[in-house]
CSV table of C-alpha atoms and ligand atoms in Angstrom, one decimal:
chain,number,residue,atom,x,y,z
A,1,UNK,CA,0.0,0.0,-0.2
A,2,UNK,CA,1.2,3.6,-0.7
A,3,UNK,CA,2.5,5.3,2.3
A,4,UNK,CA,0.9,9.0,1.9
A,5,UNK,CA,2.9,10.4,4.8
A,6,UNK,CA,5.9,10.2,2.3
A,7,UNK,CA,4.1,12.2,-0.5
A,8,UNK,CA,4.7,15.9,-0.3
A,9,UNK,CA,1.8,18.2,-0.9
A,10,UNK,CA,2.0,20.9,-3.6
A,11,UNK,CA,2.7,23.5,-1.1
A,12,UNK,CA,5.5,21.6,0.7
A,13,UNK,CA,7.2,21.1,-2.8
A,14,UNK,CA,7.0,24.8,-3.4
A,15,UNK,CA,8.3,25.7,0.1
A,16,UNK,CA,11.2,23.5,-0.2
A,17,UNK,CA,12.0,24.6,-3.5
A,18,UNK,CA,11.9,28.5,-2.6
A,19,UNK,CA,13.9,27.8,0.5
A,20,UNK,CA,17.0,26.6,-1.8
A,21,UNK,CA,16.3,29.5,-4.2
A,22,UNK,CA,16.5,31.9,-1.2
A,23,UNK,CA,19.3,30.3,0.3
A,24,UNK,CA,21.5,30.6,-2.9
A,25,UNK,CA,20.4,34.1,-3.6
A,26,UNK,CA,20.1,35.9,-0.2
A,27,UNK,CA,18.5,39.3,0.1
A,28,UNK,CA,17.6,39.2,-3.7
A,29,UNK,CA,13.8,39.8,-3.1
A,30,UNK,CA,12.7,40.7,-6.6
A,31,UNK,CA,14.3,37.7,-7.9
A,32,UNK,CA,12.6,35.3,-5.2
A,33,UNK,CA,9.3,36.9,-6.2
A,34,UNK,CA,9.6,36.4,-9.8
A,35,UNK,CA,11.0,32.8,-9.1
A,36,UNK,CA,7.6,32.3,-6.7
A,37,UNK,CA,5.3,33.6,-9.3
A,38,UNK,CA,6.7,31.3,-11.9
A,39,UNK,CA,7.1,28.1,-9.7
A,40,UNK,CA,3.6,28.4,-8.3
A,41,UNK,CA,2.3,27.1,-11.6
A,42,UNK,CA,5.4,25.3,-13.0
A,43,UNK,CA,6.1,23.0,-10.1
A,44,UNK,CA,2.7,21.4,-10.2
A,45,UNK,CA,2.8,21.2,-13.9
A,46,UNK,CA,5.9,19.2,-13.9
A,47,UNK,CA,4.5,17.0,-11.1
A,48,UNK,CA,1.8,15.9,-13.6
A,49,UNK,CA,4.1,15.5,-16.6
A,50,UNK,CA,6.7,12.8,-16.0
A,51,UNK,CA,8.7,13.8,-19.2
A,52,UNK,CA,9.9,17.1,-17.5
A,53,UNK,CA,11.0,15.1,-14.4
A,54,UNK,CA,14.6,13.8,-13.2
A,55,UNK,CA,16.5,16.6,-15.0
A,56,UNK,CA,16.5,19.3,-12.2
A,57,UNK,CA,14.9,21.7,-14.6
A,58,UNK,CA,13.6,23.9,-12.0
A,59,UNK,CA,17.1,24.4,-10.5
A,60,UNK,CA,18.7,24.8,-13.6
A,61,UNK,CA,16.5,27.6,-14.7
A,62,UNK,CA,16.9,29.5,-11.4
A,63,UNK,CA,20.7,29.6,-11.9
A,64,UNK,CA,21.7,32.2,-14.7
A,65,UNK,CA,24.2,30.8,-17.3
A,66,UNK,CA,26.4,33.8,-16.4
A,67,UNK,CA,26.2,36.8,-14.3
A,68,UNK,CA,28.9,39.6,-15.3
A,69,UNK,CA,29.4,42.8,-13.3
A,70,UNK,CA,32.1,45.4,-13.9
A,71,UNK,CA,33.1,49.1,-13.2
A,72,UNK,CA,32.0,51.9,-15.1
A,73,UNK,CA,34.1,55.3,-14.7
A,74,UNK,CA,33.1,58.4,-16.3
A,75,UNK,CA,33.8,62.0,-16.2
A,76,UNK,CA,30.9,64.7,-15.7
A,77,UNK,CA,31.2,68.3,-17.5
A,78,UNK,CA,32.8,69.7,-14.5
A,79,UNK,CA,35.7,67.1,-14.6
A,80,UNK,CA,34.6,65.2,-11.7
A,81,UNK,CA,35.1,61.4,-12.0
A,82,UNK,CA,32.3,59.0,-11.0
A,83,UNK,CA,32.1,55.2,-10.8
A,84,UNK,CA,29.0,53.3,-11.3
A,85,UNK,CA,28.3,49.6,-11.5
A,86,UNK,CA,27.7,47.7,-14.9
A,87,UNK,CA,26.0,44.3,-15.3
A,88,UNK,CA,24.7,41.7,-17.8
A,89,UNK,CA,22.9,38.8,-16.7
A,90,UNK,CA,23.1,36.0,-19.2
A,91,UNK,CA,20.0,34.0,-18.0
A,92,UNK,CA,19.5,31.3,-20.6
A,93,UNK,CA,20.4,30.6,-24.2
A,94,UNK,CA,18.6,27.2,-24.7
A,95,UNK,CA,16.5,28.7,-27.6
A,96,UNK,CA,18.6,31.4,-29.0
A,97,UNK,CA,21.1,34.1,-28.3
A,98,UNK,CA,20.7,36.0,-25.1
A,99,UNK,CA,18.2,38.9,-25.7
A,100,UNK,CA,17.0,41.4,-23.2
A,101,UNK,CA,17.1,45.3,-22.3
A,102,UNK,CA,19.5,47.5,-20.5
A,103,UNK,CA,18.2,49.4,-17.6
A,104,UNK,CA,19.9,52.9,-16.1
A,105,UNK,CA,18.3,53.7,-12.8
A,106,UNK,CA,19.5,54.1,-9.4
A,107,UNK,CA,17.4,51.3,-8.1
A,108,UNK,CA,19.3,48.8,-10.4
A,109,UNK,CA,20.8,45.9,-8.4
A,110,UNK,CA,21.5,42.3,-8.9
A,111,UNK,CA,18.3,41.3,-7.7
A,112,UNK,CA,16.2,43.6,-10.2
A,113,UNK,CA,18.4,42.2,-13.2
A,114,UNK,CA,18.0,38.8,-12.3
A,115,UNK,CA,14.5,38.8,-11.8
A,116,UNK,CA,14.2,40.7,-15.3
A,117,UNK,CA,16.6,38.4,-17.1
A,118,UNK,CA,14.6,35.2,-15.5
A,119,UNK,CA,11.3,36.8,-16.7
A,120,UNK,CA,12.8,37.5,-20.1
A,121,UNK,CA,13.5,33.9,-20.9
A,122,UNK,CA,10.1,32.7,-20.7
A,123,UNK,CA,8.7,36.0,-22.3
A,124,UNK,CA,11.0,35.3,-25.5
A,125,UNK,CA,9.9,31.8,-25.4
A,126,UNK,CA,6.4,32.9,-25.7
A,127,UNK,CA,7.0,35.2,-28.7
A,128,UNK,CA,7.7,32.0,-30.8
A,129,UNK,CA,11.1,33.7,-31.9
A,130,UNK,CA,14.5,32.2,-31.2
A,131,UNK,CA,15.9,34.3,-28.5
A,132,UNK,CA,17.2,33.3,-25.2
A,133,UNK,CA,16.8,35.6,-22.0
A,134,UNK,CA,19.2,38.2,-20.6
A,135,UNK,CA,19.0,41.6,-19.0
A,136,UNK,CA,21.7,44.2,-17.9
A,137,UNK,CA,22.3,47.9,-17.1
A,138,UNK,CA,23.8,50.0,-14.2
A,139,UNK,CA,22.9,52.1,-11.1
A,140,UNK,CA,23.7,55.3,-13.1
A,141,UNK,CA,20.9,57.7,-12.9
A,142,UNK,CA,20.5,59.6,-16.4
A,143,UNK,CA,18.1,62.3,-14.7
A,144,UNK,CA,19.6,65.6,-14.8
A,145,UNK,CA,22.8,64.6,-16.8
A,146,UNK,CA,23.8,66.4,-19.9
A,147,UNK,CA,23.8,64.8,-23.4
A,148,UNK,CA,27.7,64.7,-23.3
A,149,UNK,CA,27.6,63.0,-20.0
A,150,UNK,CA,25.0,60.4,-21.1
A,151,UNK,CA,27.4,59.8,-24.3
A,152,UNK,CA,30.6,59.4,-21.9
A,153,UNK,CA,28.7,57.3,-19.8
A,154,UNK,CA,27.4,55.0,-22.6
A,155,UNK,CA,30.9,54.8,-24.2
A,156,UNK,CA,32.5,53.6,-20.9
A,157,UNK,CA,29.9,51.2,-20.3
A,158,UNK,CA,30.2,49.6,-23.8
A,159,UNK,CA,33.8,49.5,-23.5
A,160,UNK,CA,33.5,46.7,-21.2
A,161,UNK,CA,30.2,45.1,-22.3
A,162,UNK,CA,31.2,44.6,-25.9
A,163,UNK,CA,33.5,41.8,-24.9
A,164,UNK,CA,30.4,39.8,-23.7
A,165,UNK,CA,27.9,40.6,-26.6
A,166,UNK,CA,27.5,39.9,-30.2
A,167,UNK,CA,24.9,39.4,-32.8
A,168,UNK,CA,25.0,35.6,-32.5
A,169,UNK,CA,26.0,35.7,-28.8
A,170,UNK,CA,23.9,38.4,-26.7
A,171,UNK,CA,21.9,41.4,-28.3
A,172,UNK,CA,21.0,44.0,-25.7
A,173,UNK,CA,18.0,46.6,-26.2
A,174,UNK,CA,16.6,49.4,-24.3
A,175,UNK,CA,14.5,49.7,-21.0
A,176,UNK,CA,13.8,52.1,-18.2
A,177,UNK,CA,16.4,55.2,-18.8
A,178,UNK,CA,17.7,53.5,-22.0
A,179,UNK,CA,16.0,54.9,-25.4
A,180,UNK,CA,17.0,55.9,-28.8
A,181,UNK,CA,19.6,58.4,-27.6
A,182,UNK,CA,21.5,56.0,-25.3
A,183,UNK,CA,21.1,52.9,-27.7
A,184,UNK,CA,22.7,55.3,-30.5
A,185,UNK,CA,25.8,56.0,-28.2
A,186,UNK,CA,26.2,52.4,-27.2
A,187,UNK,CA,26.1,51.2,-31.0
A,188,UNK,CA,28.5,54.0,-31.9
A,189,UNK,CA,30.9,52.9,-29.4
A,190,UNK,CA,30.4,49.2,-30.1
A,191,UNK,CA,31.1,49.4,-33.7
A,192,UNK,CA,34.2,51.5,-33.2
A,193,UNK,CA,35.6,48.9,-30.7
A,194,UNK,CA,35.0,45.8,-33.0
A,195,UNK,CA,35.3,47.4,-36.4
A,196,UNK,CA,32.1,45.8,-37.5
A,197,UNK,CA,28.6,47.0,-38.4
A,198,UNK,CA,26.5,44.1,-37.0
A,199,UNK,CA,23.0,43.9,-35.4
A,200,UNK,CA,24.3,43.8,-31.8
A,201,UNK,CA,21.7,46.0,-30.3
A,202,UNK,CA,18.2,46.5,-31.1
A,203,UNK,CA,16.0,49.8,-30.7
A,204,UNK,CA,18.5,51.5,-33.3
A,205,UNK,CA,17.5,54.7,-35.3
A,206,UNK,CA,16.1,53.9,-38.7
A,207,UNK,CA,19.2,55.5,-40.4
A,208,UNK,CA,21.4,52.6,-39.0
A,209,UNK,CA,19.7,49.3,-38.9
A,210,UNK,CA,16.6,50.0,-36.8
A,211,UNK,CA,13.1,48.6,-37.2
A,212,UNK,CA,10.0,50.3,-37.9
A,213,UNK,CA,7.4,49.9,-34.9
A,214,UNK,CA,10.0,49.0,-32.4
A,215,UNK,CA,9.6,52.4,-30.2
A,216,UNK,CA,5.9,51.4,-30.3
A,217,UNK,CA,5.8,47.7,-30.0
A,218,UNK,CA,5.7,47.4,-26.1
A,219,UNK,CA,3.1,49.8,-25.7
A,220,UNK,CA,0.9,48.8,-28.6
A,221,UNK,CA,1.3,45.2,-27.8
A,222,UNK,CA,0.3,45.6,-24.3
A,223,UNK,CA,-3.1,46.9,-25.7
A,224,UNK,CA,-3.4,44.3,-28.5
A,225,UNK,CA,-3.3,41.7,-25.6
A,226,UNK,CA,-5.9,43.4,-23.6
A,227,UNK,CA,-8.0,43.5,-27.1
A,228,UNK,CA,-7.6,39.9,-27.5
A,229,UNK,CA,-8.7,39.1,-23.8
A,230,UNK,CA,-11.7,41.3,-24.1
A,231,UNK,CA,-12.5,39.9,-27.5
A,232,UNK,CA,-12.5,36.2,-26.1
A,233,UNK,CA,-14.9,37.4,-23.4
A,234,UNK,CA,-17.2,39.1,-26.4
A,235,UNK,CA,-16.3,42.8,-25.4
A,236,UNK,CA,-14.2,45.6,-26.9
A,237,UNK,CA,-12.1,48.4,-25.6
A,238,UNK,CA,-14.0,51.0,-27.3
A,239,UNK,CA,-15.4,53.6,-24.7
A,240,UNK,CA,-13.6,52.1,-21.9
A,241,UNK,CA,-12.0,54.5,-19.1
A,242,UNK,CA,-8.4,53.5,-18.8
A,243,UNK,CA,-5.6,54.1,-16.0
A,244,UNK,CA,-2.2,54.3,-17.3
A,245,UNK,CA,1.2,54.6,-15.3
A,246,UNK,CA,4.4,55.9,-16.3
A,247,UNK,CA,4.9,58.4,-19.2
A,248,UNK,CA,8.0,56.8,-20.7
A,249,UNK,CA,8.1,54.7,-23.8
A,250,UNK,CA,5.8,52.2,-23.0
A,251,UNK,CA,3.1,54.4,-21.4
A,252,UNK,CA,3.2,57.0,-24.2
A,253,UNK,CA,2.5,54.3,-27.0
A,254,UNK,CA,0.1,52.4,-24.7
A,255,UNK,CA,-1.9,55.7,-24.6
A,256,UNK,CA,-1.6,56.2,-28.2
A,257,UNK,CA,-3.1,53.0,-29.2
A,258,UNK,CA,-5.8,53.4,-26.6
A,259,UNK,CA,-6.7,56.9,-28.3
A,260,UNK,CA,-6.7,55.3,-31.9
A,261,UNK,CA,-8.9,52.4,-30.7
A,262,UNK,CA,-11.6,54.7,-29.0
A,263,UNK,CA,-10.6,54.1,-25.5
A,264,UNK,CA,-10.4,57.0,-22.8
A,265,UNK,CA,-7.1,57.2,-21.0
A,266,UNK,CA,-7.2,59.5,-18.2
A,267,UNK,CA,-4.2,59.0,-16.1
A,268,UNK,CA,-0.4,59.1,-16.6
A,269,UNK,CA,2.4,59.4,-13.9
A,270,UNK,CA,6.1,59.6,-13.4
A,271,UNK,CA,8.2,58.8,-10.3
A,272,UNK,CA,7.1,62.1,-8.6
A,273,UNK,CA,3.2,61.5,-9.0
A,274,UNK,CA,0.4,61.1,-11.6
A,275,UNK,CA,-2.3,63.4,-13.3
A,276,UNK,CA,-5.8,62.8,-13.7
A,277,UNK,CA,-7.6,64.2,-16.6
A,278,UNK,CA,-11.4,63.2,-16.5
A,279,UNK,CA,-12.1,64.6,-20.5
A,280,UNK,CA,-9.5,62.0,-21.5
A,281,UNK,CA,-5.9,62.3,-23.0
A,282,UNK,CA,-6.3,63.1,-26.6
A,283,UNK,CA,-3.9,63.1,-29.4
A,284,UNK,CA,-2.8,66.8,-29.1
A,285,UNK,CA,-2.2,66.2,-25.3
A,286,UNK,CA,-0.2,63.3,-25.8
A,287,UNK,CA,2.1,65.2,-28.3
A,288,UNK,CA,2.6,67.7,-25.8
A,289,UNK,CA,3.5,64.9,-23.3
A,290,UNK,CA,5.8,63.2,-25.7
A,291,UNK,CA,7.8,66.6,-26.1
A,292,UNK,CA,7.8,67.1,-22.4
A,293,UNK,CA,9.5,63.8,-21.5
A,294,UNK,CA,11.3,63.0,-24.7
A,295,UNK,CA,12.9,66.5,-25.6
A,296,UNK,CA,12.6,68.8,-22.6
A,297,UNK,CA,12.8,65.8,-20.0
A,298,UNK,CA,10.3,67.5,-17.7
A,299,UNK,CA,7.9,66.4,-15.0
A,300,UNK,CA,4.3,65.1,-15.6
A,301,UNK,CA,3.1,67.8,-13.0
A,302,UNK,CA,3.5,70.4,-15.7
A,303,UNK,CA,0.6,68.7,-17.6
A,304,UNK,CA,-1.7,69.8,-14.8
A,305,UNK,CA,-0.6,73.4,-14.8
A,306,UNK,CA,-0.9,73.4,-18.9
A,307,UNK,CA,-4.5,71.6,-19.0
A,308,UNK,CA,-5.8,72.6,-15.6
A,309,UNK,CA,-6.4,69.1,-14.3
A,310,UNK,CA,-5.4,67.7,-11.0
A,311,UNK,CA,-2.0,66.7,-9.9
A,312,UNK,CA,-1.4,63.9,-7.1
A,313,UNK,CA,2.1,64.3,-5.8
A,314,UNK,CA,3.7,61.2,-4.7
A,315,UNK,CA,0.7,58.9,-5.5
A,316,UNK,CA,0.0,56.2,-8.1
A,317,UNK,CA,-3.2,56.3,-10.3
A,318,UNK,CA,-5.0,53.1,-9.0
A,319,UNK,CA,-7.7,55.1,-6.7
A,320,UNK,CA,-9.1,56.6,-10.1
A,321,UNK,CA,-12.4,54.7,-11.0
A,322,UNK,CA,-11.8,52.8,-14.4
A,323,UNK,CA,-12.7,50.0,-16.6
A,324,UNK,CA,-9.2,48.8,-17.4
A,325,UNK,CA,-5.8,49.5,-16.0
A,326,UNK,CA,-2.3,49.6,-17.6
A,327,UNK,CA,0.7,49.5,-15.1
A,328,UNK,CA,3.6,50.8,-17.6
A,329,UNK,CA,6.2,52.3,-15.2
A,330,UNK,CA,8.1,50.0,-13.1
A,331,UNK,CA,8.0,46.6,-10.8
A,332,UNK,CA,5.6,46.5,-7.6
A,333,UNK,CA,3.6,49.6,-8.4
A,334,UNK,CA,0.3,48.0,-7.8
A,335,UNK,CA,0.0,46.3,-4.2
A,336,UNK,CA,-2.7,44.4,-2.7
A,337,UNK,CA,-4.7,47.6,-1.4
A,338,UNK,CA,-4.3,49.0,-5.0
A,339,UNK,CA,-5.8,45.9,-6.5
A,340,UNK,CA,-8.8,45.6,-4.0
A,341,UNK,CA,-9.4,49.5,-4.9
A,342,UNK,CA,-9.3,48.8,-8.6
A,343,UNK,CA,-11.5,45.7,-8.4
A,344,UNK,CA,-13.8,47.6,-5.8
A,345,UNK,CA,-14.3,50.5,-8.3
A,346,UNK,CA,-15.3,48.2,-11.2
A,347,UNK,CA,-11.9,47.6,-13.0
A,348,UNK,CA,-12.5,44.4,-15.1
A,349,UNK,CA,-9.0,44.0,-16.7
A,350,UNK,CA,-5.2,44.7,-16.1
A,351,UNK,CA,-2.6,44.3,-18.8
A,352,UNK,CA,0.9,44.7,-17.9
A,353,UNK,CA,3.2,46.9,-20.0
A,354,UNK,CA,5.9,47.2,-17.1
A,355,UNK,CA,7.6,44.0,-15.9
A,356,UNK,CA,6.2,42.5,-12.8
A,357,UNK,CA,4.3,45.8,-11.7
A,358,UNK,CA,1.7,43.8,-9.8
A,359,UNK,CA,3.2,42.2,-6.5
A,360,UNK,CA,2.1,38.6,-5.6
A,361,UNK,CA,-0.7,39.7,-3.3
A,362,UNK,CA,-2.2,42.1,-6.0
A,363,UNK,CA,-2.2,39.1,-8.4
A,364,UNK,CA,-3.9,36.9,-6.0
A,365,UNK,CA,-6.8,39.6,-5.8
A,366,UNK,CA,-7.1,39.7,-9.4
A,367,UNK,CA,-7.4,35.9,-9.7
A,368,UNK,CA,-9.6,35.7,-6.8
A,369,UNK,CA,-12.0,38.4,-8.4
A,370,UNK,CA,-11.7,36.6,-11.7
A,371,UNK,CA,-11.0,39.7,-13.7
A,372,UNK,CA,-8.8,39.7,-16.8
A,373,UNK,CA,-5.2,39.7,-16.0
A,374,UNK,CA,-2.7,39.8,-18.5
A,375,UNK,CA,0.8,39.2,-17.1
A,376,UNK,CA,3.8,40.9,-18.3
A,377,UNK,CA,5.6,38.1,-19.4
A,378,UNK,CA,2.7,37.9,-22.2
A,379,UNK,CA,1.3,41.4,-22.4
A,380,UNK,CA,4.6,43.4,-23.1
A,381,UNK,CA,6.2,40.7,-25.2
A,382,UNK,CA,5.6,42.8,-28.2
A,383,UNK,CA,8.7,44.9,-27.7
A,384,UNK,CA,11.2,42.1,-27.7
A,385,UNK,CA,9.2,40.4,-30.5
A,386,UNK,CA,9.8,43.4,-32.7
A,387,UNK,CA,13.4,43.5,-31.7
A,388,UNK,CA,13.5,39.7,-32.8
A,389,UNK,CA,12.2,41.0,-36.1
A,390,UNK,CA,15.1,43.8,-36.1
A,391,UNK,CA,17.6,41.2,-35.6
A,392,UNK,CA,16.2,39.4,-38.7
A,393,UNK,CA,16.0,42.3,-40.9
A,394,UNK,CA,19.7,43.2,-40.1
A,395,UNK,CA,20.8,39.7,-40.9
A,396,UNK,CA,19.1,39.8,-44.1
A,397,UNK,CA,20.2,43.5,-44.7
A,398,UNK,CA,16.8,44.8,-45.6
A,399,UNK,CA,13.8,46.6,-43.8
A,400,UNK,CA,10.3,45.8,-43.9
A,401,UNK,CA,7.5,48.1,-43.9
A,402,UNK,CA,5.5,49.6,-40.7
A,403,UNK,CA,2.4,47.7,-42.0
A,404,UNK,CA,4.1,44.5,-42.2
A,405,UNK,CA,5.5,44.9,-38.9
A,406,UNK,CA,2.3,45.8,-37.3
A,407,UNK,CA,0.6,43.0,-38.7
A,408,UNK,CA,3.5,40.7,-37.4
A,409,UNK,CA,2.9,42.2,-34.1
A,410,UNK,CA,-0.9,41.8,-33.9
A,411,UNK,CA,0.0,38.2,-35.0
A,412,UNK,CA,2.5,37.6,-32.3
A,413,UNK,CA,0.3,39.0,-29.6
A,414,UNK,CA,-2.5,36.7,-30.8
A,415,UNK,CA,-0.5,33.5,-30.8
A,416,UNK,CA,0.7,34.3,-27.2
A,417,UNK,CA,-3.0,34.8,-26.3
A,418,UNK,CA,-3.8,31.4,-28.0
A,419,UNK,CA,-0.8,29.8,-26.0
A,420,UNK,CA,-2.3,31.2,-22.7
A,421,UNK,CA,-5.9,29.9,-23.4
A,422,UNK,CA,-4.4,26.5,-24.1
A,423,UNK,CA,-2.6,26.5,-20.6
A,424,UNK,CA,-4.8,28.5,-18.6
A,425,UNK,CA,-8.3,27.9,-18.9
A,426,UNK,CA,-9.9,26.5,-15.9
A,427,UNK,CA,-13.0,24.1,-15.8
A,428,UNK,CA,-15.5,27.1,-15.4
A,429,UNK,CA,-14.0,28.9,-18.5
A,430,UNK,CA,-12.1,31.6,-16.4
A,431,UNK,CA,-8.5,32.0,-18.2
A,432,UNK,CA,-5.8,32.2,-15.6
A,433,UNK,CA,-3.4,33.9,-18.0
A,434,UNK,CA,-0.6,33.8,-15.7
A,435,UNK,CA,-0.5,30.0,-15.4
A,436,UNK,CA,-0.9,29.8,-19.2
A,437,UNK,CA,1.9,32.2,-19.9
A,438,UNK,CA,4.1,30.5,-17.3
A,439,UNK,CA,3.5,26.8,-18.7
A,440,UNK,CA,3.4,27.7,-22.3
A,441,UNK,CA,6.8,29.7,-21.9
A,442,UNK,CA,8.3,26.9,-19.8
A,443,UNK,CA,7.8,24.1,-22.0
A,444,UNK,CA,9.8,25.4,-24.9
A,445,UNK,CA,12.7,26.2,-23.0
A,446,UNK,CA,12.3,22.7,-20.9
A,447,UNK,CA,12.2,20.9,-24.3
A,448,UNK,CA,15.2,22.4,-25.5
A,449,UNK,CA,17.3,21.9,-22.3
A,450,UNK,CA,16.3,18.1,-22.3
A,451,UNK,CA,17.3,17.6,-25.7
A,452,UNK,CA,20.7,19.1,-25.1
A,453,UNK,CA,21.2,16.4,-22.2
A,454,UNK,CA,23.2,17.5,-19.2
A,455,UNK,CA,24.7,20.6,-20.3
B,1,NDP,P1,11.2,54.7,-19.5
B,1,NDP,O1,12.4,55.1,-18.8
B,1,NDP,O2,10.9,55.3,-21.0
B,1,NDP,O3,10.0,55.2,-18.5
B,1,NDP,C1,9.5,54.9,-17.4
B,1,NDP,C2,8.4,55.5,-16.6
B,1,NDP,O4,8.1,54.8,-15.4
B,1,NDP,C3,8.9,57.0,-16.5
B,1,NDP,O5,7.6,57.7,-16.2
B,1,NDP,C4,9.1,57.0,-15.2
B,1,NDP,O6,9.2,58.3,-14.2
B,1,NDP,C5,8.6,56.0,-14.4
B,1,NDP,N1,9.3,55.2,-13.2
B,1,NDP,C6,10.4,54.8,-13.4
B,1,NDP,N2,11.0,54.3,-12.1
B,1,NDP,C7,9.7,54.7,-11.3
B,1,NDP,C8,9.5,54.3,-10.1
B,1,NDP,N3,10.4,53.7,-9.0
B,1,NDP,N4,8.3,54.7,-9.4
B,1,NDP,C9,7.4,55.5,-10.3
B,1,NDP,N5,7.6,55.7,-11.7
B,1,NDP,C10,8.7,55.1,-12.2
B,1,NDP,O7,11.0,53.0,-19.4
B,1,NDP,P2,10.0,52.2,-20.3
B,1,NDP,O8,8.6,53.0,-20.6
B,1,NDP,O9,11.0,51.8,-21.4
B,1,NDP,O10,9.8,50.9,-19.4
B,1,NDP,C11,8.7,50.9,-18.5
B,1,NDP,C12,8.5,49.5,-18.0
B,1,NDP,O11,8.1,48.7,-19.1
B,1,NDP,C13,9.5,48.8,-17.1
B,1,NDP,O12,9.2,48.1,-16.3
B,1,NDP,C14,10.1,48.1,-18.5
B,1,NDP,O13,10.9,47.0,-17.8
B,1,NDP,C15,9.1,47.5,-19.0
B,1,NDP,N6,9.2,47.1,-20.6
B,1,NDP,C16,9.8,48.1,-21.4
B,1,NDP,C17,10.1,47.5,-22.8
B,1,NDP,C18,10.5,48.5,-23.7
B,1,NDP,O14,10.5,48.1,-24.9
B,1,NDP,N7,10.9,49.7,-23.3
B,1,NDP,C19,9.9,46.1,-22.9
B,1,NDP,C20,9.3,45.4,-22.1
B,1,NDP,C21,8.8,46.0,-20.7
B,1,NDP,P3,10.6,59.1,-14.2
B,1,NDP,O15,10.7,59.9,-15.5
B,1,NDP,O16,10.2,59.9,-13.1
B,1,NDP,O17,11.8,58.3,-13.9
């Protein structure tokens, strides 16, 4: 007879697994959070599918292939010398060259980049394109720096990073604090160091190998994913009141697509606070925000002065009643209380433009309330998908039209949605998109690792 006292429950398996992860990566709280969010779905899936057992895949996938840290020394406009820390986490190249953004922000740490690289591996798998997962960056703060200071920092950063990347090895892109200006400086220095013009970075300008739609792709994709989720329920985005956080790359293009598709975005934010415009942010106001943020590099509070609306300093927008919410700023910007407020105010769907913007307790609130929840690794995969297509265009030495790439983006988001339905639909018809994304993302990477044997 089977001795049931010997069988571990699902929660014991999860606790034992997380104990090892925490012991091996002490104090890396964001990394623990990302692994836990994944393991909650994937460990039970492995327990039910013997073909994924016996290869210690879970531990292999929580240990990055390689962690690189380095000193970045640079000189400011007054001749003062500064030292920052640079990183590249090459998490897993089972299904393609490492791929993932660079983040320049004072909050950058090993823990933050390890969580982002871990998530990136499964997000890239979901896109269906051959890309492994990585992330990098620095604790450098671009705010308040002159263009020349940004250039000197980027050149110094690339003077070490170039040894570790390459078009078939690792292809970085942008993320928080790294946009077109920074990618241009980084690419210029790479090209000078290796004396080769190759597609080693994505998010480049159109003049030197960039792709149409790349700046737009993450924000647009996040909205496409929400539309796919709504369509599956027989609803549409038209006329819906929407909260957006952030006012950077992802937020700007999310708002643009919401306006185009007849929704009403009413908030945007930055790290100092948020604005609420009950009449809705329209194209003219968005153009003004784009100039404010991308050219003048000002604060969102100026919008309130310009358009006579309310500004909420030091707050996030989740207390405003809405139909849909799009967190597009940073990690852990929606907590349990925020989530309860959103649901209580009638919010029926969340699509995450940012990475891990909802903490574990917020996610529990969404899933318990059975509202639509598009997790980051699915909902914001559009950016890296078009980056993957920028790599293809660079290899082919050609460029595709905006229309072609926008169609590809729509198809890729729809395929990701389908994969989530396949693995996340519950007996009562509710779709747990987080579980769907976790399992679909895991399977492809796991199948590759099994095929390679013990490497
Ligand atoms: P940007 O640097 O262009 O914009 C970031 C925005 O978020 C700014 O408005 C910034 O405000 C705000 N923000 C940053 N940190 C904080 C914070 N700690 N608290 C409150 N607000 C904050 O970055 P992106 O738009 O590129 O990235 C936004 C999110 O989307 C990130 O989570 C990123 O990882 C994710 N993402 C981005 C992709 C891309 O293609 N760019 C792809 C996939 C995911 P402020 O100006 O005051 O700093």
